[in-house]
Coordinates of C-alpha atoms in Angstrom, one line a residue:
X1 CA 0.0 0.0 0.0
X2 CA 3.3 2.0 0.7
X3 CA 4.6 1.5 -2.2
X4 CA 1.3 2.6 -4.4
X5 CA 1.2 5.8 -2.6
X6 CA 4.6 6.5 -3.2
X7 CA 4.1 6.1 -7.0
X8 CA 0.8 8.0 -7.0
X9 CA 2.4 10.9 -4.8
X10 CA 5.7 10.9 -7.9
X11 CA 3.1 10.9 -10.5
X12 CA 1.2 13.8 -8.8
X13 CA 4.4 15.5 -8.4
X14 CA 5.8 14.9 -12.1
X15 CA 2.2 16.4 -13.3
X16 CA 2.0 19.5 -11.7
X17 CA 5.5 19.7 -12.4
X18 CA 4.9 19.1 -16.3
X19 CA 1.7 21.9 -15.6
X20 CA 4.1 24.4 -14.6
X21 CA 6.7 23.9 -17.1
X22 CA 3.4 23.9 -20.4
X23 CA 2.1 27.3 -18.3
X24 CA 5.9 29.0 -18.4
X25 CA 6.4 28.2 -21.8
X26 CA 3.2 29.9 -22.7
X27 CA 4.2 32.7 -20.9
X28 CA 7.5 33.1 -22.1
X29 CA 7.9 31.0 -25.3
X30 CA 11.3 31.6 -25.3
X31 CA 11.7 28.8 -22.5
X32 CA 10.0 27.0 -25.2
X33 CA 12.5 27.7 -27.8
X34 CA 15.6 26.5 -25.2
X35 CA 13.9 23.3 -24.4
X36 CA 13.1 22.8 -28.5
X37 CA 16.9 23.2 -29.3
X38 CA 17.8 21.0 -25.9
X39 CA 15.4 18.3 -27.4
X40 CA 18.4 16.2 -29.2
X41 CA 20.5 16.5 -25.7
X42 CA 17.9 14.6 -23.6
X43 CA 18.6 11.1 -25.8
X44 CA 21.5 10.9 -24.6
X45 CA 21.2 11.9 -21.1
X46 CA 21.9 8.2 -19.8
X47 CA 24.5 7.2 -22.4
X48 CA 27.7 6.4 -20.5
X49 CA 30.1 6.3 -23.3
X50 CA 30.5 2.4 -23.7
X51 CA 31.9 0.8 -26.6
X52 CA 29.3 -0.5 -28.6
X53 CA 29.8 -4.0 -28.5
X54 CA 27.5 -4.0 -25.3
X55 CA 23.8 -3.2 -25.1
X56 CA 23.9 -0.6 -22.4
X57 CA 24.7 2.3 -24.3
X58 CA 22.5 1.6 -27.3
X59 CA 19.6 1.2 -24.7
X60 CA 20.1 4.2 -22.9
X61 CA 20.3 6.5 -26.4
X62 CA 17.1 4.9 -28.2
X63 CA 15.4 3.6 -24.8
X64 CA 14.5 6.2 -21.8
X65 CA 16.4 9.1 -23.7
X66 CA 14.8 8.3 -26.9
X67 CA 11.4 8.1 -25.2
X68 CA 11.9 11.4 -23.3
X69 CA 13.1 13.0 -25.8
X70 CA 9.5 12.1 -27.9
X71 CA 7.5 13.3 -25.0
X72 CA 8.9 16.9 -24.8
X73 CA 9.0 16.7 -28.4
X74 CA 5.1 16.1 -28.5
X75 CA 4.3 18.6 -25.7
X76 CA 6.0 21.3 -27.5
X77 CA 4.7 20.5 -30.7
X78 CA 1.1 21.0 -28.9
X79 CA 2.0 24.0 -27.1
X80 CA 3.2 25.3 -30.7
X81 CA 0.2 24.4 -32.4
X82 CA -2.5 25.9 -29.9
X83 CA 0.0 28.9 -29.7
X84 CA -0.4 29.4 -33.6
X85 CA -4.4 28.5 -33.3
X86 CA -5.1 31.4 -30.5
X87 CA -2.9 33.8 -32.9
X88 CA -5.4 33.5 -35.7
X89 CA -8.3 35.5 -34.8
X90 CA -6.3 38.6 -33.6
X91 CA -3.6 38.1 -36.1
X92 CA -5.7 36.5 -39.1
X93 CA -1.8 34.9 -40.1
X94 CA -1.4 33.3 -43.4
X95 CA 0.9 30.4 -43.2
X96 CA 4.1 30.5 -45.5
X97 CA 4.5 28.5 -48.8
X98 CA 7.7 27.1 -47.3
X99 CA 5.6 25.9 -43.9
X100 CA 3.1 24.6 -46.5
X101 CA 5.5 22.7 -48.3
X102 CA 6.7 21.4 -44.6
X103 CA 3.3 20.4 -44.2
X104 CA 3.1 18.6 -47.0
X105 CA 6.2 16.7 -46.7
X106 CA 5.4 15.6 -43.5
X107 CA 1.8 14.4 -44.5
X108 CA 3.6 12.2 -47.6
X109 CA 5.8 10.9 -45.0
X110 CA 2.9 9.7 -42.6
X111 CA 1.2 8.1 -45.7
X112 CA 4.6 6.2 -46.7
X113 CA 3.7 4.3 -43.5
X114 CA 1.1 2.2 -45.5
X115 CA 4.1 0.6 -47.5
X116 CA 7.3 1.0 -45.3
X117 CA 9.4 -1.5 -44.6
X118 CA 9.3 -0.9 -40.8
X119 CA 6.2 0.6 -40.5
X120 CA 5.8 1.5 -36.4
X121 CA 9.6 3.4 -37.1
X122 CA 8.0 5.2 -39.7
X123 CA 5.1 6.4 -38.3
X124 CA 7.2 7.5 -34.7
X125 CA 9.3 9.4 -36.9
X126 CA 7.0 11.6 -38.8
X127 CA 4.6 11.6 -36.0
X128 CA 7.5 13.6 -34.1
X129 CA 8.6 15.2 -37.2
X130 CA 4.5 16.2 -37.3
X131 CA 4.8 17.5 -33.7
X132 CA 8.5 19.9 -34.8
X133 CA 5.8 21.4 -37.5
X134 CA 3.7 22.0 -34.7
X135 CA 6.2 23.7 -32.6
X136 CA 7.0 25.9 -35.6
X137 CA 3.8 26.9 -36.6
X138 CA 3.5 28.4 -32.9
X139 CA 7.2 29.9 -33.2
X140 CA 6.1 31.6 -36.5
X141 CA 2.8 33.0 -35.0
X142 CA 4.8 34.2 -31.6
X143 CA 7.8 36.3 -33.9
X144 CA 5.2 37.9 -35.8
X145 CA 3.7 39.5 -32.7
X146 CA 6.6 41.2 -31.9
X147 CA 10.2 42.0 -33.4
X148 CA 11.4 42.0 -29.9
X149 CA 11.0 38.0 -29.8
X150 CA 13.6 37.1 -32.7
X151 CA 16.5 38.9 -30.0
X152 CA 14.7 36.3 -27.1
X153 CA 14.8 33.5 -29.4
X154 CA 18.7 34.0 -30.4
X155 CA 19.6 34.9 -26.6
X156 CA 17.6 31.8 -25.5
X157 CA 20.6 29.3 -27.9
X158 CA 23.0 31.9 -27.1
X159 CA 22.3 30.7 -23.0
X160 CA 21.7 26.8 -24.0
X161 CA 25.3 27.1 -25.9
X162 CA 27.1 28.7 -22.8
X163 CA 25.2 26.1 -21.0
X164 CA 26.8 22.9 -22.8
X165 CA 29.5 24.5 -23.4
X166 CA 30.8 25.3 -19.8
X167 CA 29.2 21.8 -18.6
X168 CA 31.8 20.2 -21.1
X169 CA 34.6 22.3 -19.7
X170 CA 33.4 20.9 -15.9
X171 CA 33.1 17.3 -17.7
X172 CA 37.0 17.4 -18.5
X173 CA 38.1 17.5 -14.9
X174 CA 35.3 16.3 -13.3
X175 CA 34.1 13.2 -15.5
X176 CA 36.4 12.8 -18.3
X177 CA 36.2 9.3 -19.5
X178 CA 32.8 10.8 -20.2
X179 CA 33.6 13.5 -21.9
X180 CA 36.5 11.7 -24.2
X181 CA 35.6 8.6 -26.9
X182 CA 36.6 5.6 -26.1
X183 CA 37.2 4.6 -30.1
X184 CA 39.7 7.0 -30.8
X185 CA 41.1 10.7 -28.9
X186 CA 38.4 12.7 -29.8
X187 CA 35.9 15.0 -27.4
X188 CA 32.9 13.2 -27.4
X189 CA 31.3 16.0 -25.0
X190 CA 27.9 15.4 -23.6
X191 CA 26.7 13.9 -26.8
X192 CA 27.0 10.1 -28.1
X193 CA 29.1 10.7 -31.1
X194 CA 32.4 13.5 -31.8
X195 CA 30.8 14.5 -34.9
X196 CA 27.5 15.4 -33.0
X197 CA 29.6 17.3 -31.1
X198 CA 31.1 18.9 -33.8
X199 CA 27.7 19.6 -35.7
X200 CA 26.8 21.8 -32.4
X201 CA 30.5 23.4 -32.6
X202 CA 29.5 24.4 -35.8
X203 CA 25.8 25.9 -35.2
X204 CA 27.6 27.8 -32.1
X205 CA 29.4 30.3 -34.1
X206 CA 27.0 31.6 -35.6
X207 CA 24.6 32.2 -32.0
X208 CA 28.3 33.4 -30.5
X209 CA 28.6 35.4 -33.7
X210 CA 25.3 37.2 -33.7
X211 CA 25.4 37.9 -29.8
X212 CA 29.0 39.3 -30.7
X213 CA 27.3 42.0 -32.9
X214 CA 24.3 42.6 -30.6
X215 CA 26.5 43.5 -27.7
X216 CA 27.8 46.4 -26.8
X217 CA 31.7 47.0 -27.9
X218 CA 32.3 47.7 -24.1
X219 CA 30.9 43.5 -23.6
X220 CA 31.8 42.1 -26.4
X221 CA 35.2 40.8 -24.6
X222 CA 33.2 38.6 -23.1
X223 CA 31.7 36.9 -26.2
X224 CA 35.5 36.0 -26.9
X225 CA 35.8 33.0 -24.3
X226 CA 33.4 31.0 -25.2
X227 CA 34.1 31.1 -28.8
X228 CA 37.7 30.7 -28.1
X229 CA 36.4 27.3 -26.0
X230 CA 33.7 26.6 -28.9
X231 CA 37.2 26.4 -31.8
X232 CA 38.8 24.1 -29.3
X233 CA 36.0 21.8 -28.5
X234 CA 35.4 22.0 -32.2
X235 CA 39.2 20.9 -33.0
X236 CA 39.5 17.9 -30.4
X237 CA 36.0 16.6 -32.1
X238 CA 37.9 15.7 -35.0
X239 CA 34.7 16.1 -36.7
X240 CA 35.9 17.2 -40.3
X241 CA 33.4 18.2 -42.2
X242 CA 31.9 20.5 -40.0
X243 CA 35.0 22.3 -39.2
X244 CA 35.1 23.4 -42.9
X245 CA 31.7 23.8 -43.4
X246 CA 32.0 26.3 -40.2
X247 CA 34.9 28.1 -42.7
X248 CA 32.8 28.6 -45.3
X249 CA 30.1 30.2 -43.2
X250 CA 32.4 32.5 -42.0
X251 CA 32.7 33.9 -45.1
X252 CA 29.5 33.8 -46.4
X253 CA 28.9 36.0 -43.2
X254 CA 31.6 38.8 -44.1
X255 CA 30.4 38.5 -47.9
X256 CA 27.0 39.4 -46.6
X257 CA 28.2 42.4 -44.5
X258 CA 30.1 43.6 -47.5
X259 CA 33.2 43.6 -44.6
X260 CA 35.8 43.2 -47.2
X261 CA 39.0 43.6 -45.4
X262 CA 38.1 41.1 -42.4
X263 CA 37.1 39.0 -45.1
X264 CA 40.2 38.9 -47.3
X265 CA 42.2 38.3 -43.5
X266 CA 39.6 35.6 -42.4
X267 CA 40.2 34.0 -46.1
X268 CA 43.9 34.1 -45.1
X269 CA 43.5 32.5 -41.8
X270 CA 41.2 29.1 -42.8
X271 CA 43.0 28.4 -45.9
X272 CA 46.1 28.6 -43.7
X273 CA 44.3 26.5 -41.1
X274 CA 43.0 23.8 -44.1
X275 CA 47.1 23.5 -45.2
X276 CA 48.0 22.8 -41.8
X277 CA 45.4 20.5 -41.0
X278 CA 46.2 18.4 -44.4
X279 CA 49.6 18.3 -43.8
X280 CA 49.6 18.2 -40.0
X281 CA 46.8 16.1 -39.1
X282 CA 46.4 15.4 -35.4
X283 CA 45.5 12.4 -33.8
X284 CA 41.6 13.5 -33.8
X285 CA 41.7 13.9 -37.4
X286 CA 42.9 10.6 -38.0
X287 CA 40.5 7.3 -38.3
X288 CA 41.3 3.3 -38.0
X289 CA 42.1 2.2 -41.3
X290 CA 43.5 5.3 -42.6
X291 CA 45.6 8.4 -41.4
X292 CA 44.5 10.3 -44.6
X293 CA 42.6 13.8 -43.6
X294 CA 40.2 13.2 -46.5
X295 CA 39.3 9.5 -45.7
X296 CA 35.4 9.1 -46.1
X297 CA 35.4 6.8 -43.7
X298 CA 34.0 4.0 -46.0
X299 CA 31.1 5.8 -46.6
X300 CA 31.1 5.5 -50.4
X301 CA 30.7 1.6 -49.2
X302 CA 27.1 2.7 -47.5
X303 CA 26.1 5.1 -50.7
X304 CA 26.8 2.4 -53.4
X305 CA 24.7 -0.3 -51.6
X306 CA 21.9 2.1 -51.0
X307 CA 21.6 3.1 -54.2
X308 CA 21.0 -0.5 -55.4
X309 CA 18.4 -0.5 -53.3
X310 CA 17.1 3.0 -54.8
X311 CA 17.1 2.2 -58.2
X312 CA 14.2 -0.5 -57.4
X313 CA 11.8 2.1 -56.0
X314 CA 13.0 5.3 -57.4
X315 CA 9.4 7.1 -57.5
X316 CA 8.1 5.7 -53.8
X317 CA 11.0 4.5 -51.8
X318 CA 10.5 2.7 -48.8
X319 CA 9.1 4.2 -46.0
X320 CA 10.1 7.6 -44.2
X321 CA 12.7 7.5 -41.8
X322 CA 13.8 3.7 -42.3
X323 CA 17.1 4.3 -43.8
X324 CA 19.5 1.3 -43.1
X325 CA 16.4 -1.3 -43.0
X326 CA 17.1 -1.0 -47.0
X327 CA 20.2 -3.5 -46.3
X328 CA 18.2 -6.6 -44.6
X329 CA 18.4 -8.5 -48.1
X330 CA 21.3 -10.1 -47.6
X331 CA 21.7 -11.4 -51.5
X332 CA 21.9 -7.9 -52.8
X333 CA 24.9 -6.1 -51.0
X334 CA 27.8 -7.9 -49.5
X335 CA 28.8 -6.0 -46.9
X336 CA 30.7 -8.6 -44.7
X337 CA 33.6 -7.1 -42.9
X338 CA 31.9 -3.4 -43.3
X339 CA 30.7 -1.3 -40.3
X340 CA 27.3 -1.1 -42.1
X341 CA 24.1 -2.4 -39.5
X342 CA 21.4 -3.9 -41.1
X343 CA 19.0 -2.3 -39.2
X344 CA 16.2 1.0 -39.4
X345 CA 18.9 3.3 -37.1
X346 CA 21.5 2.8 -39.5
X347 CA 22.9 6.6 -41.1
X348 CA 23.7 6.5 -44.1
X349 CA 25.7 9.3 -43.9
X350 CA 23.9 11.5 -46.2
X351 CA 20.3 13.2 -45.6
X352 CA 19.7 13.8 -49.3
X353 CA 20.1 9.7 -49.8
X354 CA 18.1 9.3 -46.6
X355 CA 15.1 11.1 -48.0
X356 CA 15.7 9.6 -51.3
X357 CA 15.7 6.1 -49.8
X358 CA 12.5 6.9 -47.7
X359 CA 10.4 9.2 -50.1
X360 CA 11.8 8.4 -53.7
X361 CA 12.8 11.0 -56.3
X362 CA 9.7 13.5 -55.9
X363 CA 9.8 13.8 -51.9
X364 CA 13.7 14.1 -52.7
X365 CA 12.8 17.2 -55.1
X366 CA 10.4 18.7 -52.5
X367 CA 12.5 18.2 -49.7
X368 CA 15.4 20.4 -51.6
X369 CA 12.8 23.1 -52.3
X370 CA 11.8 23.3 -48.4
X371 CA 15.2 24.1 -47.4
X372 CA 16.4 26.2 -49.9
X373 CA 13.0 28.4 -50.2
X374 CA 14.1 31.2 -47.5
X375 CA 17.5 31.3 -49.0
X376 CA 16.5 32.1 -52.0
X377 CA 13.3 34.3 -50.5
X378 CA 15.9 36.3 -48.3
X379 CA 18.7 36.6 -50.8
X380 CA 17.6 40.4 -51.8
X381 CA 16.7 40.9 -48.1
X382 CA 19.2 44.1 -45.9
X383 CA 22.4 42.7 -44.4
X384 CA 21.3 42.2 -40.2
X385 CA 24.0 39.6 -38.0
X386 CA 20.2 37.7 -37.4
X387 CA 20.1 37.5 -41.2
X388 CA 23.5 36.1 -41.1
X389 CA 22.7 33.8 -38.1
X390 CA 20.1 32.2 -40.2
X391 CA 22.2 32.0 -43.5
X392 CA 25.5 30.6 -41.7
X393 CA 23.3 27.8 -39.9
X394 CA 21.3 26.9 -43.3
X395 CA 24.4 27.0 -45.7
X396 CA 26.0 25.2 -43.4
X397 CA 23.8 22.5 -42.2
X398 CA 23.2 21.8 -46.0
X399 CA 26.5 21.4 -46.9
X400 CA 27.5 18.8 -43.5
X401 CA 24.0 17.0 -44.7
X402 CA 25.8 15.5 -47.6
X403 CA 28.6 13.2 -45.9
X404 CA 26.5 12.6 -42.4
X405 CA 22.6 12.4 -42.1
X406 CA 22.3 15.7 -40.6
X407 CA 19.0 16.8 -41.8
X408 CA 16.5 14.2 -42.2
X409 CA 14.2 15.4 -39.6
X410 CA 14.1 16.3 -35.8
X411 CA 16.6 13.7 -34.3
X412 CA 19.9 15.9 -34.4
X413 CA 21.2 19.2 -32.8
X414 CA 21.7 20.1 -36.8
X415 CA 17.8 19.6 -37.3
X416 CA 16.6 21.2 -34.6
X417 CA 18.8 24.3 -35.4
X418 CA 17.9 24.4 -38.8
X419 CA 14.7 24.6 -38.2
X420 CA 14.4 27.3 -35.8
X421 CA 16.7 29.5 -38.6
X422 CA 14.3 28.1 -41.3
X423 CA 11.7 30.0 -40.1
X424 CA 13.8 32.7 -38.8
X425 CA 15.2 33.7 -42.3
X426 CA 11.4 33.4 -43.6
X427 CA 10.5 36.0 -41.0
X428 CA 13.3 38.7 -42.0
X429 CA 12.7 37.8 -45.7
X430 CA 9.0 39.0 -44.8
X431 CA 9.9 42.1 -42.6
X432 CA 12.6 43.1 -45.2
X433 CA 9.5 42.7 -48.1
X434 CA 7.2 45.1 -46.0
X435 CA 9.5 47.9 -45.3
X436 CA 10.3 47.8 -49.2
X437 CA 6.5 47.9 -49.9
X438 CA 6.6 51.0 -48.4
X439 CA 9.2 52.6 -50.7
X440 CA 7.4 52.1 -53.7
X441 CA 6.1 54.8 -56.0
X442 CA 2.7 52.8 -55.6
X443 CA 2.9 53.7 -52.0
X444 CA 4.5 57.0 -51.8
X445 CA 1.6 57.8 -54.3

């Protein structure tokens, strides 16, 4: 009888605890944002850095994590979508062609459930990718209401990237075996993989970058540290492809500002860095079988198998979300000796050929049209370091997404990120469009 009141006094707690929390982010959708972008973070909570070979760290990723991570994912995405609904009537919003396009995607991907080859995976995953639109919807409605909340929104990932960033620095001395991969010397960090890591080094600049510009020149010494930590962290991740797609965003930023003389210097400095690190390499850089800096990492193994695969259901595919399940005919792809699972989780270490696997060559086609529609809306849009925020983190998300499954979804610090700059970039690209509408002989007539 002890015992049942105990549980029923937990529950009791955990609800009005969950209460609270919906009410605050309500209140102050901001909160909402931080615990949106913290979503990837809480799968891997309980994993303890293990070598793979044993079940406990696969459990604790895709097990409690995974299943926590679904539940704020699903609260937000309601809180999101009443949010947008109670903006309607005093706001009468029109929704976005790229949101619609979101929309439709994601309905397409609930529908490929009918035929996929793992059908519960399929429908979890765009059933959460259904509750991210939701969540959007809401963050749309709630930075229309008020310019004021894009600065919240940015200071809300500037504070959850000081946040991860000092708790690695503690992790070092405090828990290192933790913090450090057990494959190889590379700073695994809080996450479950180096390159995740190094995916979040890489949307940092940009947040460090923007609150570096919206600061005062008095403060801005203080935005130094922490990206002075974020290039180190980013460094010992060994994560390759994100270090140079974090060069390129660089300067894509100066060519926005039109800052030509910090861009000729920052030119200087990562094409110095690129020589060094290809002749150079350290130990992060390198992998098992090969000490070469450009070593895919076997991944053209993984792309040439799946694309066997796609050239049997190029218009269809297989099922949204189910990625490696492609492999589990055994006769088709020998892939004996290869790091390559035969299961639904397995990455094929490129989102376009993710989609393409799940969705077939028309969900490929509007899945390239989502992402790029707010570049391409915003290209004629005034120079602002938010515009550049949301440029540097789409650019470069894109580029990383075609050597590691970095956008497929809502599973990944790259994907949540994306997403809130997606329909951050659509907002400037709108504001932008109205004060030009002003300035037009139409309207000055």
């Amino acid at each position: 009888m002890s015992y049942d009141l105990h549980t029923y006094f937990t529950i009791g707690i955990l609800a009005i605890a969950g209460i609270g929390l919906i009410y605050i982010w309500f209140k102050y959708f901001e909160t909402a944002v931080f615990f949106f972008a913290l979503t990837p973070l809480i799968s891997t909570i309980f994993f303890d850095n293990l070598p793979e070979e044993t079940l406990v760290a696969t459990e604790a990723t895709i097990g409690i994590g995974g299943t926590l991570r679904a539940i704020f994912l699903g609260i937000l995405g309601a809180v999101g979508l009443i949010k947008f609904l109670l903006s309607i009537p005093r706001h009468k919003l029109k929704i976005p062609v790229h949101i619609v396009l979101l929309g439709i995607f994601i309905l397409i991907s609930l529908l490929s459930t009918f035929y996929s080859l793992d059908q519960k995976f399929t429908l979890i995953r765009s059933g959460l990718f259904t509750a991210v639109l939701g969540f959007l919807l809401g963050l749309y409605s709630w930075l229309k209401e008020d310019d004021a909340n894009l600065e919240k929104t940015l200071n809300s990932l500037f504070v959850l990237v000081l946040i991860i960033t000092f708790t690695t620095l503690a992790g070092l001395v405090l828990m290192p075996s933790r913090i450090w991969w057990w494959k190889l010397p590379r700073l695994v960090g809080l996450w479950e993989h180096p390159n995740t890591f190094g995916s979040f080094s890489m949307l940092a600049y940009p947040i460090i970058l923007w609150k570096f510009y919206n600061s005062e020149s008095s403060k801005r010494y203080l935005i130094v540290f922490p990206l002075i930590i974020t290039i180190i962290f980013h460094i010992l991740t060994g994560s390759r492809t994100t270090l140079l797609a974090s060069g390129i965003g660089v300067i894509v930023w100066l060519l926005l500002e039109r800052d030509w003389i910090k861009l000729v210097i920052a030119s200087v400095v990562i094409g110095t860095s690129v020589i060094l690190l290809l002749n150079f390499s350290p130990k992060s850089f390198q992998r098992l079988e090969s000490s070469d800096i450009t070593d895919l990492s076997s991944r053209e193994d993984i792309w040439n198998s799946a694309l066997i695969f796609i050239k049997e259901k190029p218009i269809q595919g297989y099922g949204f979300g189910v990625e490696g399940a492609i492999f589990q005919d055994e006769l088709k792809v020998d892939l004996e000796g290869s790091f390559i699972e035969r299961t639904v989780r397995q990455s094929l270490h490129n989102g376009y050929l993710s989609i393409l696997v799940g969705g077939g060559f028309f969900g490929l086609i509007l899945w390239i049209i989502i992402l790029l529609l707010p570049l391409i809306f915003s290209f004629s849009a005034n120079f602002s370091p938010i515009k550049a925020y949301a440029v540097f983190t789409l650019l470069t998300v894109i580029l990383t997404n075609f050597v590691e499954s970095a956008l497929t979804g809502y599973s990944k610090p790259t994907d949540i990120f994306f997403w809130l700059a997606w329909i951050i970039l659509g907002i400037v690209w709108q504001s932008d469009n109205k004060v030009n509408l002003k300035h037009t002989p139409e309207s000055i007539s």
